[in-house]
XYZ file of C-alpha atoms in Angstrom:
614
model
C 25.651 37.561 4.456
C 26.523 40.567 1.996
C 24.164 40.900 -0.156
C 25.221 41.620 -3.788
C 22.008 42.292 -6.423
C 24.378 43.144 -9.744
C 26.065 39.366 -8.969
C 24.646 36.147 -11.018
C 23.701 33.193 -9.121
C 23.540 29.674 -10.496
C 19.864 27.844 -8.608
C 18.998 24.526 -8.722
C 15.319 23.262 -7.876
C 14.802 19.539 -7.067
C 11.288 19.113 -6.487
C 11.026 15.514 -5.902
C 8.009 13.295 -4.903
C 7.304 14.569 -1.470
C 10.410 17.432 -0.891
C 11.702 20.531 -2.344
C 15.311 21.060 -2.643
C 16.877 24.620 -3.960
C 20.192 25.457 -3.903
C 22.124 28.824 -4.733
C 25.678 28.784 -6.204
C 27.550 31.550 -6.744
C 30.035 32.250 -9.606
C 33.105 30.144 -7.860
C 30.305 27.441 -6.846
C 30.270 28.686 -3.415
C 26.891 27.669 -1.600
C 25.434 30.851 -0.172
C 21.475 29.530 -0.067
C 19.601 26.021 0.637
C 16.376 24.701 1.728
C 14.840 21.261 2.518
C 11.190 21.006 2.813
C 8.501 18.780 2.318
C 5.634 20.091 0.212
C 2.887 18.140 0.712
C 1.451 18.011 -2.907
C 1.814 22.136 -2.663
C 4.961 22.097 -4.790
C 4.499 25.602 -6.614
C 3.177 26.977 -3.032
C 6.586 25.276 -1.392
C 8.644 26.678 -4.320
C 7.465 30.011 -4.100
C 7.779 29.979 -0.077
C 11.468 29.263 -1.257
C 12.201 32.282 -3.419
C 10.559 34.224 -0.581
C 13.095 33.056 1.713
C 16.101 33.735 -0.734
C 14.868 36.925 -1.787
C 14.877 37.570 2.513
C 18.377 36.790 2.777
C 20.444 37.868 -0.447
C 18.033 40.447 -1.602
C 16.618 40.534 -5.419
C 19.996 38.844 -7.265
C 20.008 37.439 -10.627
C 19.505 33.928 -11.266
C 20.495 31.261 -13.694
C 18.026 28.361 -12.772
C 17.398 25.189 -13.743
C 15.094 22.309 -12.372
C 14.953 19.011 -11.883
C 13.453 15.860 -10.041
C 10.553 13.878 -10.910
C 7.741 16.475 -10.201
C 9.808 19.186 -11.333
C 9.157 18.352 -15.321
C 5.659 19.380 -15.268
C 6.653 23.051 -13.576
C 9.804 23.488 -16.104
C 7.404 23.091 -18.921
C 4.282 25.060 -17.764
C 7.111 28.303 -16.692
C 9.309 27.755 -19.832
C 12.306 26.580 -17.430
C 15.281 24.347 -18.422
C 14.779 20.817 -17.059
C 17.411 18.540 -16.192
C 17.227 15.013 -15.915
C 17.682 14.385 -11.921
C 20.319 11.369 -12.730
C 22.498 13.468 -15.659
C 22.547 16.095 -12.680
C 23.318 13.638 -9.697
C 25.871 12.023 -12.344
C 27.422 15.448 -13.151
C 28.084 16.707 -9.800
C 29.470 13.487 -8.945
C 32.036 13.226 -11.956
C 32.983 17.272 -11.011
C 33.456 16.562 -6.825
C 33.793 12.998 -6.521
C 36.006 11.121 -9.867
C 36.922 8.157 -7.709
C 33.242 7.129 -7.092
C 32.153 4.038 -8.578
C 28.786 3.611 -7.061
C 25.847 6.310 -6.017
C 23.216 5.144 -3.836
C 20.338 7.616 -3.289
C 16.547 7.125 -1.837
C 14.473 10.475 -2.211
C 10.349 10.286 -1.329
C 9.107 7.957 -3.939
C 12.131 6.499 -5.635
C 15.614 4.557 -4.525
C 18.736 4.447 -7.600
C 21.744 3.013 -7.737
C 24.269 4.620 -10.343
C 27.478 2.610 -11.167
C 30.167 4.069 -12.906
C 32.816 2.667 -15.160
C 36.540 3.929 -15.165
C 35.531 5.931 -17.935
C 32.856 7.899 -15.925
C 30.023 6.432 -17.677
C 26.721 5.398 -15.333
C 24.533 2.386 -15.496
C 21.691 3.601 -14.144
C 19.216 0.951 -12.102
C 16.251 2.594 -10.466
C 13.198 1.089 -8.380
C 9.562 0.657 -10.600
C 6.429 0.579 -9.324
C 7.228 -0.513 -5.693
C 7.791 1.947 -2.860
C 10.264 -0.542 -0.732
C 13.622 0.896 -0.285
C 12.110 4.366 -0.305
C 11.461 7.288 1.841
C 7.532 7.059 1.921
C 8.265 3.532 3.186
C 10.050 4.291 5.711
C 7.113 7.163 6.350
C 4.434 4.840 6.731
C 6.444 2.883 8.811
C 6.623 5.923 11.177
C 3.156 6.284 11.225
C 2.365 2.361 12.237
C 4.577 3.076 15.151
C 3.012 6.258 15.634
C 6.393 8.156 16.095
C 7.583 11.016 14.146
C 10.246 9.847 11.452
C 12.462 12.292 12.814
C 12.922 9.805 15.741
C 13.153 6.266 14.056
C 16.586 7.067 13.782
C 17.117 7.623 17.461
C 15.019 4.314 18.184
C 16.884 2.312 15.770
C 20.241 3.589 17.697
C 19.099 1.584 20.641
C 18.400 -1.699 19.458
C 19.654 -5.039 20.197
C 17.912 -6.828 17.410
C 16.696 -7.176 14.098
C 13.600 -9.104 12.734
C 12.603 -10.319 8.630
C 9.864 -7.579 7.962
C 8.615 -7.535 4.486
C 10.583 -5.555 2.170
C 8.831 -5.445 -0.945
C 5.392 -3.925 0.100
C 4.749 -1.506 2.654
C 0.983 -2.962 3.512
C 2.524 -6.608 4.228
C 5.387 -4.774 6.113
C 2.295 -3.920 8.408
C 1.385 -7.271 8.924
C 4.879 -7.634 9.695
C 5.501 -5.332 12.580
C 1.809 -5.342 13.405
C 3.127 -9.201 14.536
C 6.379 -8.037 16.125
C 4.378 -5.318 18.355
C 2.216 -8.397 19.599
C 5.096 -10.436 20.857
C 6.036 -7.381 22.800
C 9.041 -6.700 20.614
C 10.554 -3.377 21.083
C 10.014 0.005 19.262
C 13.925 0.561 18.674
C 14.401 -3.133 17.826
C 11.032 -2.676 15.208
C 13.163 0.567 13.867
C 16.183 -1.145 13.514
C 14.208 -3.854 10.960
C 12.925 -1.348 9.085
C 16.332 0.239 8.351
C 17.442 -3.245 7.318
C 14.555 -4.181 5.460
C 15.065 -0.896 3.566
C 18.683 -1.494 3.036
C 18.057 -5.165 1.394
C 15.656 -4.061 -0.652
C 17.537 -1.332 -2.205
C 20.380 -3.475 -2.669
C 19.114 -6.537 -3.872
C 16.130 -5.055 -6.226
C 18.549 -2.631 -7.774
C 21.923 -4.594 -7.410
C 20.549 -7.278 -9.406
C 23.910 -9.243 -8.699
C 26.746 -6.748 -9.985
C 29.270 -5.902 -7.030
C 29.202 -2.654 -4.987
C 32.702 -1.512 -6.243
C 34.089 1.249 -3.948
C 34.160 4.212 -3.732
C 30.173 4.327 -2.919
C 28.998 8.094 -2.262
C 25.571 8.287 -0.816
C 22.759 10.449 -1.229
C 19.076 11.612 -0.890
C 16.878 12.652 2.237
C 16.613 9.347 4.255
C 20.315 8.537 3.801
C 21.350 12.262 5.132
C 19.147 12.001 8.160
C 19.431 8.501 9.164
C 23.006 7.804 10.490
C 22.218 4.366 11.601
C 19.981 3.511 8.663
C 23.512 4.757 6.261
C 25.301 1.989 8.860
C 22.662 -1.025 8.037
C 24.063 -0.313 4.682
C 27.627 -0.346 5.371
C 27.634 -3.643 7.208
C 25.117 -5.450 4.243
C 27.479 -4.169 1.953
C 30.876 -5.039 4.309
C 32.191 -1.848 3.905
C 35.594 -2.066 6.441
C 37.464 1.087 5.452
C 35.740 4.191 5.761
C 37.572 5.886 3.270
C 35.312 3.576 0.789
C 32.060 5.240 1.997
C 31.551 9.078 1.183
C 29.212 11.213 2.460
C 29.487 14.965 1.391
C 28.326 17.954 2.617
C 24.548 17.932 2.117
C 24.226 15.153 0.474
C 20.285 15.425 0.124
C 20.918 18.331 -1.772
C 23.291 16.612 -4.475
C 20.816 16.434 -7.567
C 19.738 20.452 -6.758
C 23.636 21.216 -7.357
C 23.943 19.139 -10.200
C 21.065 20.491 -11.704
C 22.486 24.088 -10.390
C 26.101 23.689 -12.333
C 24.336 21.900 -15.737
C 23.115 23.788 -18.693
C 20.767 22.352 -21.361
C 20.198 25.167 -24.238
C 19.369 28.864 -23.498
C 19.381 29.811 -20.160
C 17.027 31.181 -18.180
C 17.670 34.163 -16.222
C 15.841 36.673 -14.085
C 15.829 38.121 -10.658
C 13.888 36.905 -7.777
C 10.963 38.984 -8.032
C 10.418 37.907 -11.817
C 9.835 34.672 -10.613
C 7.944 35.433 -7.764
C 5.441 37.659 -10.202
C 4.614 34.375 -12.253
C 0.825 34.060 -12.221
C -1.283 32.222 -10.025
C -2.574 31.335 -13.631
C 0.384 29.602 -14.257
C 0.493 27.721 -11.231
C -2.976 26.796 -11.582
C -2.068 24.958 -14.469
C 0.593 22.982 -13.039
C -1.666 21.358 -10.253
C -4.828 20.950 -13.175
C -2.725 19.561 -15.766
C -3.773 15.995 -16.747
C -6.915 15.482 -14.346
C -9.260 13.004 -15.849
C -12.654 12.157 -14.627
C -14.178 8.704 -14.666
C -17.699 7.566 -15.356
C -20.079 7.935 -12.389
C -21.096 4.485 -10.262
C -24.596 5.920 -9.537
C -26.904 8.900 -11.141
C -29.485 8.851 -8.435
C -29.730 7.763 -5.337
C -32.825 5.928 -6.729
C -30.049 4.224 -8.787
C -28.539 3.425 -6.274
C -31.383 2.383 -3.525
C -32.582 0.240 -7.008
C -29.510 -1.222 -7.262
C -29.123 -2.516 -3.100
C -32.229 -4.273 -3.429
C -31.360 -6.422 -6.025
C -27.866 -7.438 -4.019
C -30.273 -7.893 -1.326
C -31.710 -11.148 -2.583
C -28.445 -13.101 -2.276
C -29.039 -14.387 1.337
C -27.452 -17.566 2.694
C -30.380 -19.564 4.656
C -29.727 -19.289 8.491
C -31.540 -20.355 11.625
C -31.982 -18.726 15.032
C -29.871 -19.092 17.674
C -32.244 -21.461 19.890
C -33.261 -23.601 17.489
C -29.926 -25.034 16.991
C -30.301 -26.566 20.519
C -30.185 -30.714 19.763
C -28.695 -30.057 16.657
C -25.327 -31.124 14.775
C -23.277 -28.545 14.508
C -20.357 -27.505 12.232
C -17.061 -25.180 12.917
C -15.061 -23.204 10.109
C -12.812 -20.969 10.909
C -10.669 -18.982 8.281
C -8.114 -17.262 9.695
C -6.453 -14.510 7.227
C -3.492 -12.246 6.470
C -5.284 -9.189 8.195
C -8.814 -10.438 9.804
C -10.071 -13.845 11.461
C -13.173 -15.124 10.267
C -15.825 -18.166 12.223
C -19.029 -19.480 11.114
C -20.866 -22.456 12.699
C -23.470 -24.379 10.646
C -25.865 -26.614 10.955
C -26.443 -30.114 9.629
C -28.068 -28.463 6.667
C -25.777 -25.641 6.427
C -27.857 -23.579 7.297
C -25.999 -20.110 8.762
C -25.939 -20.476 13.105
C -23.221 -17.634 13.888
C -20.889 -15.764 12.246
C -17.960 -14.313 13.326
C -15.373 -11.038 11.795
C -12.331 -9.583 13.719
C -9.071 -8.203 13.202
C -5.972 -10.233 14.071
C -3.770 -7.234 15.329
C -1.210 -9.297 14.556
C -1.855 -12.446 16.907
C -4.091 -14.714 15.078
C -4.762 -17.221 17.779
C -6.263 -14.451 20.327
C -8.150 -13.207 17.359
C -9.881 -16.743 17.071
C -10.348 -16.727 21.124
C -12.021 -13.468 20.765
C -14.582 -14.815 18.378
C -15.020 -18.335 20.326
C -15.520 -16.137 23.023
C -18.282 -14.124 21.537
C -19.882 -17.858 19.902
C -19.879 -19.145 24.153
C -21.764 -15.752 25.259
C -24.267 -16.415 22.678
C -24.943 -19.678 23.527
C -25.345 -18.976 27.376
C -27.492 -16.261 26.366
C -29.882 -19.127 25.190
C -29.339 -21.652 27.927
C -27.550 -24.416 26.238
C -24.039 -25.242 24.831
C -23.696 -26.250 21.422
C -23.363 -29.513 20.514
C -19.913 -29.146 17.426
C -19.503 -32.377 15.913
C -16.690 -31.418 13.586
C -14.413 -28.025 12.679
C -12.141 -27.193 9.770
C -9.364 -24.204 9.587
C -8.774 -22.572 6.444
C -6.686 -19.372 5.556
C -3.117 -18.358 5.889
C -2.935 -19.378 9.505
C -4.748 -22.534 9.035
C -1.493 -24.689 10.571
C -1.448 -22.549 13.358
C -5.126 -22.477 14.197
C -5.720 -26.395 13.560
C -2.597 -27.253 16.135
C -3.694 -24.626 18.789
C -7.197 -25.795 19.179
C -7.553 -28.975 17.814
C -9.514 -28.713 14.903
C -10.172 -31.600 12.608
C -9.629 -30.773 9.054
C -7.691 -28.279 6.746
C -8.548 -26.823 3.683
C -7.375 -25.740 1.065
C -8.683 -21.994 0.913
C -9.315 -21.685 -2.782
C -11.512 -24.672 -2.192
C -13.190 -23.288 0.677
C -14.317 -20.459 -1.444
C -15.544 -22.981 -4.072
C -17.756 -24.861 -1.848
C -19.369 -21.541 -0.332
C -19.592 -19.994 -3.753
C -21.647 -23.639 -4.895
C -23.960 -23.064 -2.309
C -25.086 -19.391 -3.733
C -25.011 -20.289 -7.694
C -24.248 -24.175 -8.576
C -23.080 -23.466 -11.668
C -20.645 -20.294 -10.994
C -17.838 -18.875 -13.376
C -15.406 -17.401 -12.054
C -14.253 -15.963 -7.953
C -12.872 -13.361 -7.746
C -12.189 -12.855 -3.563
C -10.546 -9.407 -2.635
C -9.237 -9.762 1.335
C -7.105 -7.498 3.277
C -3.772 -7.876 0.979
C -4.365 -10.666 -1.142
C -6.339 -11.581 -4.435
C -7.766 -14.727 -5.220
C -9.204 -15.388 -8.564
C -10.642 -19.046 -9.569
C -11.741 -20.097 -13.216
C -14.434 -22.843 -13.026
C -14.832 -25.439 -15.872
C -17.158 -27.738 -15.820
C -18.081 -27.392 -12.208
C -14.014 -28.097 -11.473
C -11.470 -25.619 -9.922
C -9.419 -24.962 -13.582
C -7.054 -22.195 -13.046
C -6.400 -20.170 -9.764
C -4.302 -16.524 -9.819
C -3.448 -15.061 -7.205
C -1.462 -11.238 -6.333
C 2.484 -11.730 -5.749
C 4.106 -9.045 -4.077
C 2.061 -6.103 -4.208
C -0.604 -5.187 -2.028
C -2.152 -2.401 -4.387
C -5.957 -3.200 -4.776
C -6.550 -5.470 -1.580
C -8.974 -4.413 1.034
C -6.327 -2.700 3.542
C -5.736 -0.345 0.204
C -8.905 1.748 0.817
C -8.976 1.584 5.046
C -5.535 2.859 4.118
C -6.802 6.558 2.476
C -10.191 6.410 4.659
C -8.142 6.497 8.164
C -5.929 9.301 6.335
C -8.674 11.314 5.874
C -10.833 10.719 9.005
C -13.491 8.112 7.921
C -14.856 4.662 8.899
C -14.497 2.190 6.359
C -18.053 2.301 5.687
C -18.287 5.925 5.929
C -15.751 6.539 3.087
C -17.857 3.140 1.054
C -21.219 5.244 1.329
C -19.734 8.112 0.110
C -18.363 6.904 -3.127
C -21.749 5.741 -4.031
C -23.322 9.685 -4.156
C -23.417 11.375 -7.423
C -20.019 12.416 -7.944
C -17.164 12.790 -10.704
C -14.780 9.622 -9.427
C -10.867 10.762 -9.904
C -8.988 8.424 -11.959
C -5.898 7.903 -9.450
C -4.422 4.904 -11.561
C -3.417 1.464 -9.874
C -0.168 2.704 -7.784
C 1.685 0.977 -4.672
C -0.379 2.016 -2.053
C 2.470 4.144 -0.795
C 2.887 5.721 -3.671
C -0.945 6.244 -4.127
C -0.702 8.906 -1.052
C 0.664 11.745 -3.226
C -1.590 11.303 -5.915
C -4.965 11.323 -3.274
C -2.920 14.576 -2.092
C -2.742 16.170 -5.923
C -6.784 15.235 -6.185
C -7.624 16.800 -3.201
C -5.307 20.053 -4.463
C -7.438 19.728 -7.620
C -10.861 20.419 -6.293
C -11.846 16.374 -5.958
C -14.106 15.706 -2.685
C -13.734 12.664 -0.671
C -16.507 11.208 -2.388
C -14.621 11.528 -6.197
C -11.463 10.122 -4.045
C -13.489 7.269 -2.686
C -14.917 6.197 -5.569
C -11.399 6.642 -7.818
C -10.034 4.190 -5.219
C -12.901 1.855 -5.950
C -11.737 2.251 -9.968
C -8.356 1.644 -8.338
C -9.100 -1.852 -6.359
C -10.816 -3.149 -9.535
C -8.716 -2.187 -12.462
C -5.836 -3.772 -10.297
C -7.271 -7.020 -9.815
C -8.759 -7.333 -13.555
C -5.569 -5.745 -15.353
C -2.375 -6.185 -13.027
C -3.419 -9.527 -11.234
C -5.484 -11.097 -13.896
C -3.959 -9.113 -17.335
C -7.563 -9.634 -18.186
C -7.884 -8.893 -22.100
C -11.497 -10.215 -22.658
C -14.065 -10.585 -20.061
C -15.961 -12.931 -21.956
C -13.094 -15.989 -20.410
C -15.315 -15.251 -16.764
C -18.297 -16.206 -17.876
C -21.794 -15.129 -16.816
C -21.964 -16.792 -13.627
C -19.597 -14.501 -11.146
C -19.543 -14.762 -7.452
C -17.360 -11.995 -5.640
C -15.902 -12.790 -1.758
C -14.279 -11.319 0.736
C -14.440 -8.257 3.123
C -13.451 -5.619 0.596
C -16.918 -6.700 -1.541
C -18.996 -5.061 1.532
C -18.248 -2.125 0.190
C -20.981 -0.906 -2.445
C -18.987 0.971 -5.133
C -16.338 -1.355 -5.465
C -18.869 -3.944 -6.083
C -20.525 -1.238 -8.447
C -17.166 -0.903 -9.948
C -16.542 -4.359 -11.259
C -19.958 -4.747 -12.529
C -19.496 -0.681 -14.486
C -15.998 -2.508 -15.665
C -17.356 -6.105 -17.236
C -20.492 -4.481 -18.134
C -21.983 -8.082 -16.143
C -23.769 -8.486 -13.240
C -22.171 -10.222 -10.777
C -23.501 -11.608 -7.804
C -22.453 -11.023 -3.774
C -23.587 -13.096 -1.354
C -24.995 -11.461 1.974
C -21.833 -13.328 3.811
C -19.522 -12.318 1.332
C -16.397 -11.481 4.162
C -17.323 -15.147 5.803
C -17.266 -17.305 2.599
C -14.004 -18.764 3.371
C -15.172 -19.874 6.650
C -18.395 -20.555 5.554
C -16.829 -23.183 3.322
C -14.464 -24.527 5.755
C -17.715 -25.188 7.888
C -19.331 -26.973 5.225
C -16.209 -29.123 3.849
C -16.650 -29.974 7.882
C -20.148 -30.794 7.292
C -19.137 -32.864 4.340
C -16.118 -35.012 5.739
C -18.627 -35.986 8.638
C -21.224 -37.133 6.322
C -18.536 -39.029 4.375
C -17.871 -40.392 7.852
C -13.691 -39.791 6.776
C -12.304 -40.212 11.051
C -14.081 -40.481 14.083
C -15.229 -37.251 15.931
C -12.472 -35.670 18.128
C -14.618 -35.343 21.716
C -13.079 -31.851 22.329
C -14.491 -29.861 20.054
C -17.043 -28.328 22.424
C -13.703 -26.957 24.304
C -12.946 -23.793 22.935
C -16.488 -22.530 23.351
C -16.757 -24.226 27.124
C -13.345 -22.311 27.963
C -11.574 -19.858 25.205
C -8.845 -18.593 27.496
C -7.198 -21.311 26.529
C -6.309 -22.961 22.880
């Protein structure tokens, strides 16, 4: 390439969620320089590394630059450089290149849009919120499940021969989803090929919201350029025959960079290369430290904290030993959830016998074989089988579990809770019960279930939220829980999608926080989404005094010390708190037999005598 230093180039810098995009024109619009790169949270590093490379291979030009995307605003105004808005530039290029396009459809990192056009060239603009579906981290994490590069879903998703419903909306259900789909033995390619659909619904009917595709449609945006066969799931969803109707230009993931290369806002701003590469590492410094806030501390001391255990300590359900339950009545509850399986046997007391905690890896009946499994060890440990009189299922898979072994009763599971939470303090509150991606809150008046709220769509906050960021940065659950209780400066990361939340754990780590300030911001995180996104909680006082928290996500310390720092209360966790819904599906068993509702079934002793079988 001739290299000519007294020309002036036109740049454009898109530095989107997770990618940088620069492109250089020159005076006829010519592109003589490009670059695609992720920047993992380094975006003035990655930018940088870019005018390095264009300084390699046209030597130390002139430039007319401009920025834009939706991490590029904080750069443009710490370096005094004109910002564009990423859709006026997307819109722009299109109404210069591409007049007879009617509809854009772009996905970049974090974000999916859909632009329509009138005759007259003016765009309604539709754009995703606070949900990553339909987006390229989605499609990331997705990756990572079936631990493949996402360079080859594309490939995989070439080969299938089906499709499956995988959840669209969330990428932590979505899990759940192919987590299930993996378990039957369904293929990789056929698992790639859903997620390209589910992608391609989402976008279209979250941002569609019922007005018609008209053609021409021009597509856009990283996933969209590199996919071919997720740019085909679209095409058929939207019955695109002709494919005159369907544009794809010449590096299309690098349309907002040339928009935002060929628009001027006010003065512009010119210099060559090596002005911008002398900027100050001042200057940057104050891109990534911009905005950082710090939240209050869960524990000054470890004598604070050690203080603080003991009382939590005193909340024990009463049990018995193994051999004494020999003779004895005995009672089955088994709650079997979204993400984990859950078994408890009591006695005719209900007093605690065994207790039982697995993951489901997608197939919740061999989760509950597992644990019936361990129950029959036990009990030929001690020389005797058990003598179950009556079971109960509770849970999302309570249909399931009740038809493949038999089991006597179902239960509601916001009553299961209930009854367990009875048995700890008679005359409790409020529940609030935080599982692997769900919320559960119950209002108690006058010793009667009165209101019951539950999460939607959105996973943000459950338990599967923080073994999320603890795998990512090589901990044990309870490793990255003990760690948020040291003396540290938690990072306020905000209540994002969980998808979404991985940049902004990447930014804290840029900005000096340690895995214990990360830790213990997600445990600000897990609360502040349950009290003020699930609940819209505006005064605390509506909970009461008498609180009893559930579920597996509760184990951990500094989310428990989070809720209490939050409602200024104490609250109280019972020693079983990740078996209370099984614990109370044991005792509604307990309870129907005493109320003498049916007769005994005479199998229950089954699944412990064999549990290879439902």
């Amino acid at each position: 390439m001739t290299k000519k230093a007294d020309n002036l180039y036109f740049v454009g810098i898109d530095i989107g969620s997770t990618t940088a995009k620069a492109v250089i024109l020159d005076k006829e619009g010519g592109l003589v320089f490009s670059c695609y790169c992720r920047h993992q949270g380094k975006t003035v590093e990655t930018t940088r590394g870019i005018f390095k490379e264009a300084l390699r291979d046209l030597g130390d030009v002139e430039l007319d630059l401009a920025v834009t995307g939706s991490a590029g605003m904080g750069a443009a105004e710490v370096f005094g450089l004109p910002f564009v808005q990423e859709v006026v530039a997307s819109a722009h290029f299109i109404e210069k290149f591409f007049p007879g396009v009617r509809t854009f459809i772009e996905i970049g990192g974090e974000d999916s849009k859909i632009i329509f056009f009138d005759d007259n060239g003016s765009p309604d603009i539709r754009m995703n919120g606070s949900c990553a579906g339909g987006t390229g981290a989605f499609i990331d994490q997705m990756a990572v499940l079936l631990d493949v590069d996402v360079s080859e879903l594309n490939a995989l998703a070439g080969k299938s021969m089906n499709t499956f419903p995988i959840a669209s909306r969330c990428g932590v259900f979505a899990k759940t989803d192919i987590q299930a789909l993996l378990s039957r033995h369904v293929s990789r390619e056929d698992v790639a090929a859903s997620i390209f659909h589910s992608v391609a619904l989402q976008v279209i009917t979250a941002l569609s919201r019922g007005r018609d595709m008209e053609r021409k449609i021009l597509m856009g945006g990283g996933p969209l350029t590199f996919n071919r066969n997720l740019r085909k799931v679209f095409a058929n969803l939207l019955g695109i025959e002709h494919p005159e109707d369907l544009i794809i230009p010449d590096h299309p993931e690098l349309l907002p960079a040339m928009g935002a290369a060929m628009t001027r806002n006010g003065k512009p701003c010119r210099g060559r290369i090596s002005n911008f590469l002398s900027m100050s590492e001042n200057d940057a410094s104050r891109v990534t430290n911009s905005g950082t806030r710090r939240l209050p501390t869960l524990f000054a001391s470890k004598s604070e904290f050690e203080t603080w255990q003991k009382r939590h300590g005193r909340n024990l359900v009463p049990r018995i030993d193994l051999p004494e339950a020999k003779g004895k009545d005995l009672f089955l509850g088994v709650d079997s959830g979204s993400t984990t399986t859950k078994i408890v046997l009591v006695d005719e007391e209900g007093k605690l016998v065994l207790g039982y905690y697995g993951s489901n890896n997608g197939d919740p009946v061999q989760a509950v074989k597992k644990g019936l499994a361990e129950f029959r060890e036990k009990f030929i440990s001690v020389g005797f089988h058990p003598r179950i009189v009556r079971t109960a299922a509770t849970g999302y898979g309570e249909s399931l579990i009740r038809a493949a072994f038999g089991l006597n009763d179902g239960v509601v599971e916001t009553m299961a809770h209930y009854r367990a939470a009875r048995r700890f303090e008679s005359d409790v509150s409020f529940i609030l019960d935080i599982g692997g991606q769900d919320i559960k809150a119950i209002y108690i008046h006058d010793h009667a279930v009165a209101e019951i709220q539950v999460n939607e769509a959105c996973s943000s906050g459950c338990g599967s939220f923080i073994e999320t960021f603890a795998c990512s940065l090589g901990y044990s659950v309870q490793e990255f829980a003990e760690t948020a209780c040291d003396n540290n400066l938690p990072f306020d990361l905000g209540t994002r999608c969980t998808v979404f939340m991985n940049s902004r754990v990447k930014q804290a780590l840029r900005e000096g926080a340690t895995v214990s300030d990360i830790s213990a911001g997600l445990a600000y995180s897990v609360i502040k989404n349950a009290l003020y996104k699930v609940l819209r909680l505006k005064n605390v006082d509506v909970l009461g005094d008498k609180i009893v928290v559930q579920g597996g996500t509760f184990r951990n310390p500094a989310v428990l010390r989070t809720l209490e720092v939050l409602l200024n209360k104490e609250v109280m966790r019972p020693d079983i708190s990740e078996l209370m819904g099984a614990y109370g599906a044991a005792l509604t068993a307990l309870s129907n037999h005493r109320a003498n509702l049916v007769e005994p079934a005479a199998l229950h002793q089954t699944p412990l005598k064999n549990s290879d079988t439902p």
